C-alpha positions as YAML, in Angstrom:
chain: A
units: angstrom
residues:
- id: 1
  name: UNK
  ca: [16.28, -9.20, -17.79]
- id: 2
  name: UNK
  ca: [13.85, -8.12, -20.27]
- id: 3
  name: UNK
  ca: [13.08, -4.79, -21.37]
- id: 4
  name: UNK
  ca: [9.59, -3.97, -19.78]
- id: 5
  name: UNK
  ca: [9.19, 0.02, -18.75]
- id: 6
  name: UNK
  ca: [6.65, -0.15, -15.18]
- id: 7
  name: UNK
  ca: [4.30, 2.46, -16.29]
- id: 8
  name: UNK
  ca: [3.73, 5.28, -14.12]
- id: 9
  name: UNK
  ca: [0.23, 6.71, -13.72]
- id: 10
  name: UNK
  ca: [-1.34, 9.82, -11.64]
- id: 11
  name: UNK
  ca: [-4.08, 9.66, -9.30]
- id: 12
  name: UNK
  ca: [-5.10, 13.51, -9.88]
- id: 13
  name: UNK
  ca: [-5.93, 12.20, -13.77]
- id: 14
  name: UNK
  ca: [-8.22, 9.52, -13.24]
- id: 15
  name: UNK
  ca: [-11.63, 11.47, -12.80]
- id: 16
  name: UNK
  ca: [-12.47, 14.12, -15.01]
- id: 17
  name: UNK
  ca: [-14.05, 17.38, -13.79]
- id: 18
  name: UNK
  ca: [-17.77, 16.07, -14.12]
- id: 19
  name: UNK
  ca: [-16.88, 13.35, -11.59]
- id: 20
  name: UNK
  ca: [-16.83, 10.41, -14.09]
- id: 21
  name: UNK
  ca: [-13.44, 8.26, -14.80]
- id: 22
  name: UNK
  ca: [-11.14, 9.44, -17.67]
- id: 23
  name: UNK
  ca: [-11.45, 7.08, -20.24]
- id: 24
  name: UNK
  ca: [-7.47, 7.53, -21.20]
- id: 25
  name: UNK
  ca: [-6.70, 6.76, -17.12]
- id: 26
  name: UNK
  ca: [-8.89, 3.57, -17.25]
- id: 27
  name: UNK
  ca: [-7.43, 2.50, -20.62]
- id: 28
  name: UNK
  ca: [-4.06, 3.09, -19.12]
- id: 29
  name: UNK
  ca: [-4.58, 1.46, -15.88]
- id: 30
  name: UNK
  ca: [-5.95, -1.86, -17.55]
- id: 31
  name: UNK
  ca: [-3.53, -2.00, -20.18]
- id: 32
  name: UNK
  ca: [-0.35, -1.43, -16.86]
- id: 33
  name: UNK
  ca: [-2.17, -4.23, -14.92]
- id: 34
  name: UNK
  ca: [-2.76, -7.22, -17.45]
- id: 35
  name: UNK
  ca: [0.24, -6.89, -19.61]
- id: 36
  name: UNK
  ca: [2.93, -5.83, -16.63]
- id: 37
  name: UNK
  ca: [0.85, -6.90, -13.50]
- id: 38
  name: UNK
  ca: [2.58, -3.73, -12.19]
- id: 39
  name: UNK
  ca: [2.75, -0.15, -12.30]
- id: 40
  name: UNK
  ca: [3.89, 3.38, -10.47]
- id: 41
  name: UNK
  ca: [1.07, 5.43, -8.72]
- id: 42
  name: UNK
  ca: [1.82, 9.12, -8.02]
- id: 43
  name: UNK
  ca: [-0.05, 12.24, -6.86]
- id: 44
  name: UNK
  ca: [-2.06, 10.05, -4.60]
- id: 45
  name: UNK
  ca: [-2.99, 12.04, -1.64]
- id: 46
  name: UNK
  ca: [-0.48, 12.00, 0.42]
- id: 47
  name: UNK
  ca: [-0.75, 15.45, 2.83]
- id: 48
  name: UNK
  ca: [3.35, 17.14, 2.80]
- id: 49
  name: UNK
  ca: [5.75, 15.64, 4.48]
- id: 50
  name: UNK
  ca: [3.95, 12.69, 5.48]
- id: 51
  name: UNK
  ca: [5.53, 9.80, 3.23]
- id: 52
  name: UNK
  ca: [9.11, 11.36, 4.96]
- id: 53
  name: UNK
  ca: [7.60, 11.41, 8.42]
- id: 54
  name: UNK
  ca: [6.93, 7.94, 7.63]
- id: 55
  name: UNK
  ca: [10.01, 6.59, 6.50]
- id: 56
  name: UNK
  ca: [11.76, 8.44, 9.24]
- id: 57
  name: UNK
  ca: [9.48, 7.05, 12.61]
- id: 58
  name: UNK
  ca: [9.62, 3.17, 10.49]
- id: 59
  name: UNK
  ca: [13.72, 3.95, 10.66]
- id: 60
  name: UNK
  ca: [13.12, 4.91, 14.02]
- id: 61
  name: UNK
  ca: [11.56, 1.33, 14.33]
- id: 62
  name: UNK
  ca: [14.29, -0.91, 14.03]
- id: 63
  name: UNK
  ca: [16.61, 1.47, 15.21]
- id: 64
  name: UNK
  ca: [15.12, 0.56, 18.37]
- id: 65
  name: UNK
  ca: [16.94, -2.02, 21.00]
- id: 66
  name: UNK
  ca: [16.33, -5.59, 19.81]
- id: 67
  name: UNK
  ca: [14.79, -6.24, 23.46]
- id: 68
  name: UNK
  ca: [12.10, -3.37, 22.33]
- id: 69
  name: UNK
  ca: [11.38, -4.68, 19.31]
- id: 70
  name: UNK
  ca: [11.01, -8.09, 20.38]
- id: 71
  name: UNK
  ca: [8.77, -7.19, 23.43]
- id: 72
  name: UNK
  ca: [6.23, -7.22, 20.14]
- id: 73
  name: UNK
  ca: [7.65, -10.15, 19.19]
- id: 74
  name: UNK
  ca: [4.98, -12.01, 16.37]
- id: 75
  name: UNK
  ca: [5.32, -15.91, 18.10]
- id: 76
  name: UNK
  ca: [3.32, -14.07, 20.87]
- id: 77
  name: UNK
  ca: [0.48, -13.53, 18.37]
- id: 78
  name: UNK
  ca: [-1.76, -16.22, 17.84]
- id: 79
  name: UNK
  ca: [-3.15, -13.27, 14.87]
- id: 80
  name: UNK
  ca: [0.23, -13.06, 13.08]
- id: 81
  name: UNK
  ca: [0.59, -9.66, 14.43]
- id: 82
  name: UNK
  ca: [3.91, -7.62, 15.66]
- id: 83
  name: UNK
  ca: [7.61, -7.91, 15.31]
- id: 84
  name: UNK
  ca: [9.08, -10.63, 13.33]
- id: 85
  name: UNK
  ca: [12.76, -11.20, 13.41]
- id: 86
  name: UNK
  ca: [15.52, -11.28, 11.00]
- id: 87
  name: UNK
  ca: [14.97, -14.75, 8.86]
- id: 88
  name: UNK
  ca: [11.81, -15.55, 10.05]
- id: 89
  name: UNK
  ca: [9.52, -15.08, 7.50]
- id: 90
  name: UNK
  ca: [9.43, -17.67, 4.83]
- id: 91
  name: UNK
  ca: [8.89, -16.99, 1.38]
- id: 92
  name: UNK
  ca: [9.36, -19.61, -1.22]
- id: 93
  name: UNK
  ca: [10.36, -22.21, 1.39]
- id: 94
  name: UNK
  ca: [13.44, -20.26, 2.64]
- id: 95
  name: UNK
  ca: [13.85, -17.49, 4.68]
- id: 96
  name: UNK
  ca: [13.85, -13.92, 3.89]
- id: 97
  name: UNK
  ca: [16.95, -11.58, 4.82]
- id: 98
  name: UNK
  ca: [14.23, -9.33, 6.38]
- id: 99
  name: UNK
  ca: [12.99, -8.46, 9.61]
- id: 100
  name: UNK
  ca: [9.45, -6.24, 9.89]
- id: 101
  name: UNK
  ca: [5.95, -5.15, 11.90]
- id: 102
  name: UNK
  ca: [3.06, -6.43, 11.00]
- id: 103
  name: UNK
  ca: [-0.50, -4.79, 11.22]
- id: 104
  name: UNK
  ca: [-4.03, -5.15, 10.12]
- id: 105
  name: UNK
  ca: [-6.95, -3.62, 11.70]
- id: 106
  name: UNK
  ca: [-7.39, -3.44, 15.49]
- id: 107
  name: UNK
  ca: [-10.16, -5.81, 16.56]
- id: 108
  name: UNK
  ca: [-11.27, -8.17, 19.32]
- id: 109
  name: UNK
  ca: [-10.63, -11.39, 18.72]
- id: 110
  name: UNK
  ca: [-13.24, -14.30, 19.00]
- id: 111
  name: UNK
  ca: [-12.93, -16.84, 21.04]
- id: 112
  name: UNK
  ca: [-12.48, -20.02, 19.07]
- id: 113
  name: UNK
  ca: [-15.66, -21.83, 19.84]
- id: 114
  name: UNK
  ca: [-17.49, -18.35, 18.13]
- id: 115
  name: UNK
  ca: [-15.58, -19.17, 14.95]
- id: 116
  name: UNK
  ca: [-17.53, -19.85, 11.85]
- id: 117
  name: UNK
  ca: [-14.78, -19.88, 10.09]
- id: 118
  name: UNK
  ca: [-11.22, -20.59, 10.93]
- id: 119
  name: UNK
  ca: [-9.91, -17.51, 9.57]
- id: 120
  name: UNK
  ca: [-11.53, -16.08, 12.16]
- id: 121
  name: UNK
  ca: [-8.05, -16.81, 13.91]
- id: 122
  name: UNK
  ca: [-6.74, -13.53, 12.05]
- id: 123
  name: UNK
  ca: [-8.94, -10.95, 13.88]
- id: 124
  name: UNK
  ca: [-7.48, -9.54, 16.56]
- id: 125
  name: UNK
  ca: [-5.30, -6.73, 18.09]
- id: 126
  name: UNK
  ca: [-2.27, -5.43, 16.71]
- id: 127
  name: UNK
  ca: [1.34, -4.73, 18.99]
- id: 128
  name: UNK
  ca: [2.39, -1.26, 18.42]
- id: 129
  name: UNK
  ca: [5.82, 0.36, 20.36]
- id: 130
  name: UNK
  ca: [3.94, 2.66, 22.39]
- id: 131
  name: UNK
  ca: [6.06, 2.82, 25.50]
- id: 132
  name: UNK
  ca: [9.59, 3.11, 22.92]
- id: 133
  name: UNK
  ca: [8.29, 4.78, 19.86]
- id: 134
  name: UNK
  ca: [4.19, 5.76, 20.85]
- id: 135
  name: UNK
  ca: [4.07, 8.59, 17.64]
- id: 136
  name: UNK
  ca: [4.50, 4.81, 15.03]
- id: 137
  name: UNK
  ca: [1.10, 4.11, 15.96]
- id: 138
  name: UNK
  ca: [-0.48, 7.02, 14.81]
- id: 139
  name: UNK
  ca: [2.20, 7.91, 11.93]
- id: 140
  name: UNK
  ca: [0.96, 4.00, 10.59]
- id: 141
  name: UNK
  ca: [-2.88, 4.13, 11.01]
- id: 142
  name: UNK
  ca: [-2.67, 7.73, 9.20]
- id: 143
  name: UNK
  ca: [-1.01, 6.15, 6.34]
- id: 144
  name: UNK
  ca: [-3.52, 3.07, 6.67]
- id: 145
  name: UNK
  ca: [-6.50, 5.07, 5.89]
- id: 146
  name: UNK
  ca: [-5.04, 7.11, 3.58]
- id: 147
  name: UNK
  ca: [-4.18, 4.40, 1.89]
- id: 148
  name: UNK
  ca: [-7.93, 2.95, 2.28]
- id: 149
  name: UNK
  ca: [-8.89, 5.53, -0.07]
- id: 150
  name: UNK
  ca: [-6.11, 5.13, -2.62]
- id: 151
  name: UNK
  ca: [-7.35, 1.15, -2.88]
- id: 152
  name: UNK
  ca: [-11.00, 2.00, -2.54]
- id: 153
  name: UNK
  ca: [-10.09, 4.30, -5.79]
- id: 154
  name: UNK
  ca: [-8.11, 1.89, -7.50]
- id: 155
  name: UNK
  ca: [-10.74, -0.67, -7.13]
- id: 156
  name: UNK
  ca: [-13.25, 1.75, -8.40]
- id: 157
  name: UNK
  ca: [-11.73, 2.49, -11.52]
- id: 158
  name: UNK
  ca: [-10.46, -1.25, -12.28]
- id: 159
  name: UNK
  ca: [-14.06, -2.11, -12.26]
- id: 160
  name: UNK
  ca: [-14.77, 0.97, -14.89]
- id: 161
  name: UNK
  ca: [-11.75, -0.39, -16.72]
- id: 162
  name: UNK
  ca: [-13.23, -3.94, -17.34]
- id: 163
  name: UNK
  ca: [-16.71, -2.42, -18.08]
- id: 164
  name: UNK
  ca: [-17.97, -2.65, -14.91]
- id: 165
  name: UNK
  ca: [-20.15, -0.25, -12.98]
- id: 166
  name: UNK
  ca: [-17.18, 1.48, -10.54]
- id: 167
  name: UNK
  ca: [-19.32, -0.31, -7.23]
- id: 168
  name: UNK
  ca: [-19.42, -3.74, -8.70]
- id: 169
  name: UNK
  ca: [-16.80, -4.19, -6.14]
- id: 170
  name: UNK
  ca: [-17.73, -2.75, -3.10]
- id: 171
  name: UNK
  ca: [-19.88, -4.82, -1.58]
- id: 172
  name: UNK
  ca: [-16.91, -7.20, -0.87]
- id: 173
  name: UNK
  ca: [-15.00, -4.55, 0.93]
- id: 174
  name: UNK
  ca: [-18.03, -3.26, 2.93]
- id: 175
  name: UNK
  ca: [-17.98, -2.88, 6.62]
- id: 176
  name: UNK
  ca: [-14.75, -4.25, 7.50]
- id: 177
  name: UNK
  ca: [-11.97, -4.99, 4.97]
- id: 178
  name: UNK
  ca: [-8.76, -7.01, 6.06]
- id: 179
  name: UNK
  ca: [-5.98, -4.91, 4.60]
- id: 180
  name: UNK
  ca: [-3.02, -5.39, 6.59]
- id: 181
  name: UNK
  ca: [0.29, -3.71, 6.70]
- id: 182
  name: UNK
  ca: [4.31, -4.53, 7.20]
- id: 183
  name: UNK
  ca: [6.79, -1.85, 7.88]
- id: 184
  name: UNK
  ca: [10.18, -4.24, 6.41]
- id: 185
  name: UNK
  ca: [13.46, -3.61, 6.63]
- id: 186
  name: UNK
  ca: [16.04, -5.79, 4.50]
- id: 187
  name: UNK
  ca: [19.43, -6.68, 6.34]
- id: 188
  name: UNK
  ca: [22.30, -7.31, 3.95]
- id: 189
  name: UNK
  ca: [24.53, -10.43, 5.72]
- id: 190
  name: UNK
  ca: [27.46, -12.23, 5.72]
- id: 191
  name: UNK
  ca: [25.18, -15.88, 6.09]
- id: 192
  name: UNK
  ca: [25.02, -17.02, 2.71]
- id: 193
  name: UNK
  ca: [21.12, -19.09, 3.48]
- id: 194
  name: UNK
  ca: [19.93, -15.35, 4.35]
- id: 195
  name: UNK
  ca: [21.70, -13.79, 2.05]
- id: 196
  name: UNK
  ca: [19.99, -16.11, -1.02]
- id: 197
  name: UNK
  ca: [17.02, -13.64, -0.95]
- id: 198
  name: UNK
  ca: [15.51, -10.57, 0.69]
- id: 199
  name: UNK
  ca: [12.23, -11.78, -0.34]
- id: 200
  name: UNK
  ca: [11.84, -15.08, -2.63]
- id: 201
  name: UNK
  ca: [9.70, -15.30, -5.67]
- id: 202
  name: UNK
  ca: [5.93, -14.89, -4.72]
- id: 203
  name: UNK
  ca: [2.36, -13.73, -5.23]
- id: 204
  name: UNK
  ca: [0.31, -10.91, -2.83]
- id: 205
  name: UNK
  ca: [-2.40, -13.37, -1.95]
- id: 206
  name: UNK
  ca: [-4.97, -10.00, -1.22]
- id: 207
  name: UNK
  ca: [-6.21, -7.73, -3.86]
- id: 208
  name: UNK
  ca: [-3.66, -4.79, -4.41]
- id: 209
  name: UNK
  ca: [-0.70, -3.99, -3.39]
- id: 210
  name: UNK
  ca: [0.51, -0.57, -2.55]
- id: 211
  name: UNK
  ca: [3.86, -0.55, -1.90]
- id: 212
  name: UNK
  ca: [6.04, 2.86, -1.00]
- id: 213
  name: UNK
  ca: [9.87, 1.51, -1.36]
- id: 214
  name: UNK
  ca: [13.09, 3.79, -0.03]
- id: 215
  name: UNK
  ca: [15.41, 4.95, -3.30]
- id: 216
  name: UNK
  ca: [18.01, 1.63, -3.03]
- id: 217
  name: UNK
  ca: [16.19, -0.65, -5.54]
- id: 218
  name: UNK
  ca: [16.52, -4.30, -5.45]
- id: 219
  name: UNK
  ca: [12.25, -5.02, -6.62]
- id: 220
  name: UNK
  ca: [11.55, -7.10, -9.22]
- id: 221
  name: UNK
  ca: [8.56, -8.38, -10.99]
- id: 222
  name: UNK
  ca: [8.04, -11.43, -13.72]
- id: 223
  name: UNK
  ca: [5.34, -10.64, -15.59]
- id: 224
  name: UNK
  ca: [3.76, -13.55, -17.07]
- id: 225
  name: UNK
  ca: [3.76, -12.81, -20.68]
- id: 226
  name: UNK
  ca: [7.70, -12.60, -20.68]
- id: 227
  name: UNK
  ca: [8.86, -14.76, -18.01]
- id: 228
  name: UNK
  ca: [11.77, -12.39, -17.09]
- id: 229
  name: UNK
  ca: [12.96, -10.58, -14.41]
- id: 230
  name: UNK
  ca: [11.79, -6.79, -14.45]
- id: 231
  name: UNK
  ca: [13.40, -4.12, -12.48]
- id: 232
  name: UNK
  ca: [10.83, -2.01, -10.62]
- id: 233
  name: UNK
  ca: [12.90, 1.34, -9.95]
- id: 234
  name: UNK
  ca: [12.56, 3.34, -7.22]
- id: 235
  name: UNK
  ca: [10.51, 6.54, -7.84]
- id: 236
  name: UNK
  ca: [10.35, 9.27, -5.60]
- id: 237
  name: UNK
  ca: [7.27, 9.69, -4.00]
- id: 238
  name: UNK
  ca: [5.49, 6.84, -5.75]
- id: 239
  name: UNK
  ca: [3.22, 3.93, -4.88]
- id: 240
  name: UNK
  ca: [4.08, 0.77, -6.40]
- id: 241
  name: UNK
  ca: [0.38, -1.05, -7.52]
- id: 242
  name: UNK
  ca: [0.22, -4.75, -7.75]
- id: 243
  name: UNK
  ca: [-2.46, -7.72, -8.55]
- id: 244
  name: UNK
  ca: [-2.75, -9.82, -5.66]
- id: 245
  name: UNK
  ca: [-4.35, -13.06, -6.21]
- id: 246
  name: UNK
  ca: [-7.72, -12.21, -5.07]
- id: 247
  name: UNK
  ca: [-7.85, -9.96, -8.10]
- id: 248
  name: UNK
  ca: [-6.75, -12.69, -10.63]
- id: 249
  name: UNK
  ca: [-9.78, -14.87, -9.24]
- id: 250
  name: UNK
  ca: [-11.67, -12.21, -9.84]
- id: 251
  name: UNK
  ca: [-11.20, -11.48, -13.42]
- id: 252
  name: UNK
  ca: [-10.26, -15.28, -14.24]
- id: 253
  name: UNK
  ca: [-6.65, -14.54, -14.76]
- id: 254
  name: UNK
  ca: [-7.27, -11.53, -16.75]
- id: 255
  name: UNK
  ca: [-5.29, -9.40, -14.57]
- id: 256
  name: UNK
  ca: [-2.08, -11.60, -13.06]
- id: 257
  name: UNK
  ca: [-1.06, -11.62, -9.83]
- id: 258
  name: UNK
  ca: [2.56, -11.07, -11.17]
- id: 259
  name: UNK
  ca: [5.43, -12.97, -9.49]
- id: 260
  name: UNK
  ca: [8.06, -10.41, -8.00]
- id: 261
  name: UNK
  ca: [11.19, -10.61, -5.74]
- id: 262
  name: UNK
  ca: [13.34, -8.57, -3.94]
- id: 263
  name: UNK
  ca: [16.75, -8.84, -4.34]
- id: 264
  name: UNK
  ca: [19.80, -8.97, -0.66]
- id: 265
  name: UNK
  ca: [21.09, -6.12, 0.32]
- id: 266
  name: UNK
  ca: [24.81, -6.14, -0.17]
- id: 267
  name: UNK
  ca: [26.34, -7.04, 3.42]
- id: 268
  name: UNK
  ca: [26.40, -4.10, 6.07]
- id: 269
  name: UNK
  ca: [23.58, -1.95, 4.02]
- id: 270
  name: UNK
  ca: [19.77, -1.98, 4.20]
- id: 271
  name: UNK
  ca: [16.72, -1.21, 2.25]
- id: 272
  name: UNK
  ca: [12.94, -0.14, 3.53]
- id: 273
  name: UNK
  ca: [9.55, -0.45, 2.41]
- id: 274
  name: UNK
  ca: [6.46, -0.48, 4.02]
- id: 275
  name: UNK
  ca: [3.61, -2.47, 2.89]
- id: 276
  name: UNK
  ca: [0.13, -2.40, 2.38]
- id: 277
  name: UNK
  ca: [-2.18, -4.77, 0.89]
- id: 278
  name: UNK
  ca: [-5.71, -3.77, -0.33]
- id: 279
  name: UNK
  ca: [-8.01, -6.90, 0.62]
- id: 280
  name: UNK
  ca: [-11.88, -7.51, 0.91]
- id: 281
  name: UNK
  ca: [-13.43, -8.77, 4.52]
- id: 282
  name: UNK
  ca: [-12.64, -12.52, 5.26]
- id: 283
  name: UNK
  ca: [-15.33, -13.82, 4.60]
- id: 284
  name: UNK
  ca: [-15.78, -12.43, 1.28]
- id: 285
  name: UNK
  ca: [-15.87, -14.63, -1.90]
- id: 286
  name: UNK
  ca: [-14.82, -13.54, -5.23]
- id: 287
  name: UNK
  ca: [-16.54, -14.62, -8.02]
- id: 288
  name: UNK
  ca: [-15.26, -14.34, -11.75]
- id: 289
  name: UNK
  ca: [-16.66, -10.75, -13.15]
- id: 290
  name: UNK
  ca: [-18.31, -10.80, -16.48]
- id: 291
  name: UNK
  ca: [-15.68, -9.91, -19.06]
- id: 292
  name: UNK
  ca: [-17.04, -8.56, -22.75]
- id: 293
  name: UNK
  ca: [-16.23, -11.19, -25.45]
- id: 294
  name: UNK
  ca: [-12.49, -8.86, -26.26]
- id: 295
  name: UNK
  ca: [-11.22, -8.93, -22.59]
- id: 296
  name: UNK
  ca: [-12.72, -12.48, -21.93]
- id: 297
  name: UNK
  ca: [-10.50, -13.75, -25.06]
- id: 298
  name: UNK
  ca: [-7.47, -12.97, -22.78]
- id: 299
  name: UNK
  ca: [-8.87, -14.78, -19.61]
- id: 300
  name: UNK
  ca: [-7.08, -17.81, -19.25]
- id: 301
  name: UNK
  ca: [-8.24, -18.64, -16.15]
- id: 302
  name: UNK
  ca: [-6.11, -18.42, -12.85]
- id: 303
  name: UNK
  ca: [-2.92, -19.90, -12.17]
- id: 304
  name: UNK
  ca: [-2.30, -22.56, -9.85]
- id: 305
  name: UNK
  ca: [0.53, -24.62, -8.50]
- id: 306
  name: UNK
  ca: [0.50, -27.57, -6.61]
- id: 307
  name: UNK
  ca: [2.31, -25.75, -4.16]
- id: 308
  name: UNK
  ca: [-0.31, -22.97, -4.02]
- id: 309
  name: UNK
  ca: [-4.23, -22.96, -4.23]
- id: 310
  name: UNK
  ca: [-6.38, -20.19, -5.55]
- id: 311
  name: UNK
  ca: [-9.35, -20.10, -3.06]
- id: 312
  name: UNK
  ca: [-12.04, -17.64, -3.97]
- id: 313
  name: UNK
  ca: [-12.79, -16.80, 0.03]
- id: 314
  name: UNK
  ca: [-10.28, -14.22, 0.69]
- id: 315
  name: UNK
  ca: [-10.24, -15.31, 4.32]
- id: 316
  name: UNK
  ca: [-9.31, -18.58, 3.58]
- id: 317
  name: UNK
  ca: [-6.64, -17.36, 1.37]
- id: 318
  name: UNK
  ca: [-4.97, -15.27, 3.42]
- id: 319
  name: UNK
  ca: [-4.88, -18.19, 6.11]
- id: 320
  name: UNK
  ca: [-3.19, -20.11, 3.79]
- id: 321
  name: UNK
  ca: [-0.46, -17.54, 3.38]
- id: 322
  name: UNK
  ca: [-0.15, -16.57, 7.32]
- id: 323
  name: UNK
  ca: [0.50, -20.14, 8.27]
- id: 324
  name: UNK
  ca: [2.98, -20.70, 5.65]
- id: 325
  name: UNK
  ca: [4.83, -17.94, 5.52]
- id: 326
  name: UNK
  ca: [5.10, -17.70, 9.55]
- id: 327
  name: UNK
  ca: [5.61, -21.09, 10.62]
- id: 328
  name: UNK
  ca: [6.80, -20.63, 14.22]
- id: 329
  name: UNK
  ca: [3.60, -18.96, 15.18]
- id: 330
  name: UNK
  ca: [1.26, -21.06, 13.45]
- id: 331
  name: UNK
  ca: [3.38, -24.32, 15.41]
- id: 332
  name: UNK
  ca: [3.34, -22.19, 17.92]
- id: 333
  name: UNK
  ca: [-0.54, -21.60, 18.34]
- id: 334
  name: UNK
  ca: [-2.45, -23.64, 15.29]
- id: 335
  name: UNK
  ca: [-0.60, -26.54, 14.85]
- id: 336
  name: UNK
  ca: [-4.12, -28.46, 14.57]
- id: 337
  name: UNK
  ca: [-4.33, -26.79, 11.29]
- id: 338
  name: UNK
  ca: [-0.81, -28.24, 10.08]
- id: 339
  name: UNK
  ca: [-0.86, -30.68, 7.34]
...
């Protein structure tokens, strides 16, 4: 394990009175982001009582009957949208010790011969508990848009960080953005194959990653100028900030979407987390920003695998990780797009 601190920065301290960024924030934010990959966001927004209101109606969630929870079951989905069940997700080409709800925002979906792209497969309607559970829905959108404006903020103030004007990025995000959501719970089990990981190593393949995590701790990230394992602690009432890969294209690797992990639960206890991930429209392509000549100098360019592609279009990008990380539904319902 190697000794990396997360740093932990405030929301409230990152304009100054006249409106403008604080240079100490942005210098702060950049310097969290491309050395760690990671950091701790507090004092974001939220109104009181609504990160526990939250936690409590996800809790509520799974503490539904299994026949509830898979009346939203995901392999319905041909949009990767609803309840996935314990193990199903892949991650790392094994499954996760984790079952979860997934959301994006609601839309009508296209019928396929309107596509003009395939990614167009991803818009659609979400499957929300409403005859069980009908305050989620409105609990989870609340938090959506709040969060909306936490990424839009972010994003703002990355851009001032790498000498940007604070826009330079909105254009991608206009109109109709693609964050989606998960609400996760992690199931500590007896079945050693499950019990391997709750999530395997990986990369967010949006642009940010806002992540609000319960106090039992088991996150860890790998930033790349170490190599180890980094224990991302629970904080109360924080937001934990990631790069997703969208972000590395972006800056040609200057910022890293940082590997990270989570580790089982011990058998018979769980964890919770709920998700979100800050991502342009679909069909939005990310071109390299222009660095000055210091940051450039520490631009290595993005990292690739042969296992995993960086593509510049974030729809096609976030394809690529739907149909790999949910393999049922996209055998289920794409398997013309199966390699």
């Amino acid at each position: 394990m190697a000794d990396i601190a997360i740093p932990v920065l405030r929301l409230t301290e990152a304009r100054t009175p006249d409106g403008g960024f604080a240079p100490a924030f942005l210098d702060e934010l950049r310097r969290a982001l491309h050395e760690v990959g990671f950091l701790q966001l507090t004092d974001f927004g939220a109104d009181a009582g609504q990160v526990d209101e939250l936690a409590d109606v996800t809790r509520r969630f799974f503490a539904l009957p299994l026949a509830d929870r898979l009346a939203l079951d995901n392999r319905a989905s041909p949009h990767f949208r609803g309840y996935t069940r314990l193990g199903h997700e892949i991650t790392a080409g094994r499954p996760d010790a984790r079952e979860q709800l997934d959301f994006a925002p609601e839309q009508a979906p296209l019928p396929r011969d309107e596509w003009d792209a395939t990614y167009r497969l991803l818009e659609g309607p979400n499957q929300w508990p409403d005859a069980s559970l009908p305050e989620l829905r409105e609990k989870v959108l609340a938090w959506a848009e709040l969060l909306s404006g936490v990424g839009t903020e972010l994003t703002r103030a990355l851009a001032a960080a790498l000498g940007l004007p604070e826009t330079h990025f909105d254009a991608v995000f206009a109109a109709a953005p693609h964050w989606f959501g998960k609400l996760i719970r992690y199931v500590g089990v007896e079945d050693e194959d499950l019990q391997a990981q709750g999530v395997g190593p990986h990369a967010d393949w949006g642009f940010l990653t806002l992540l609000l995590q319960d106090s039992t701790g088991g996150l860890q990230a790998r930033p790349s100028r170490s190599g180890e394992w980094v224990d991302v602690p629970p904080l109360d009432g924080a937001l934990v900030v990631n790069v997703g890969e969208m972000l590395e294209v972006a800056t040609h690797g200057y910022l890293v979407a940082t590997v990270h992990r989570v580790l089982p639960c011990r058998p018979g206890t769980t964890r919770q987390s709920i998700g979100f991930f800050w991502s342009p429209r679909l069909d939005a392509t990310l071109d390299p920003v222009p660095l000055t000549r210091e940051l450039a100098a520490h631009a290595p360019g993005v990292t690739e695998t042969e296992h995993n592609a960086m593509l510049p279009r974030f729809g096609d990008n976030a394809l690529k990780g739907w149909l790999r990380s949910h393999p049922e539904v996209a055998a289920r319902h794409h398997a013309d797009l199966l390699g």
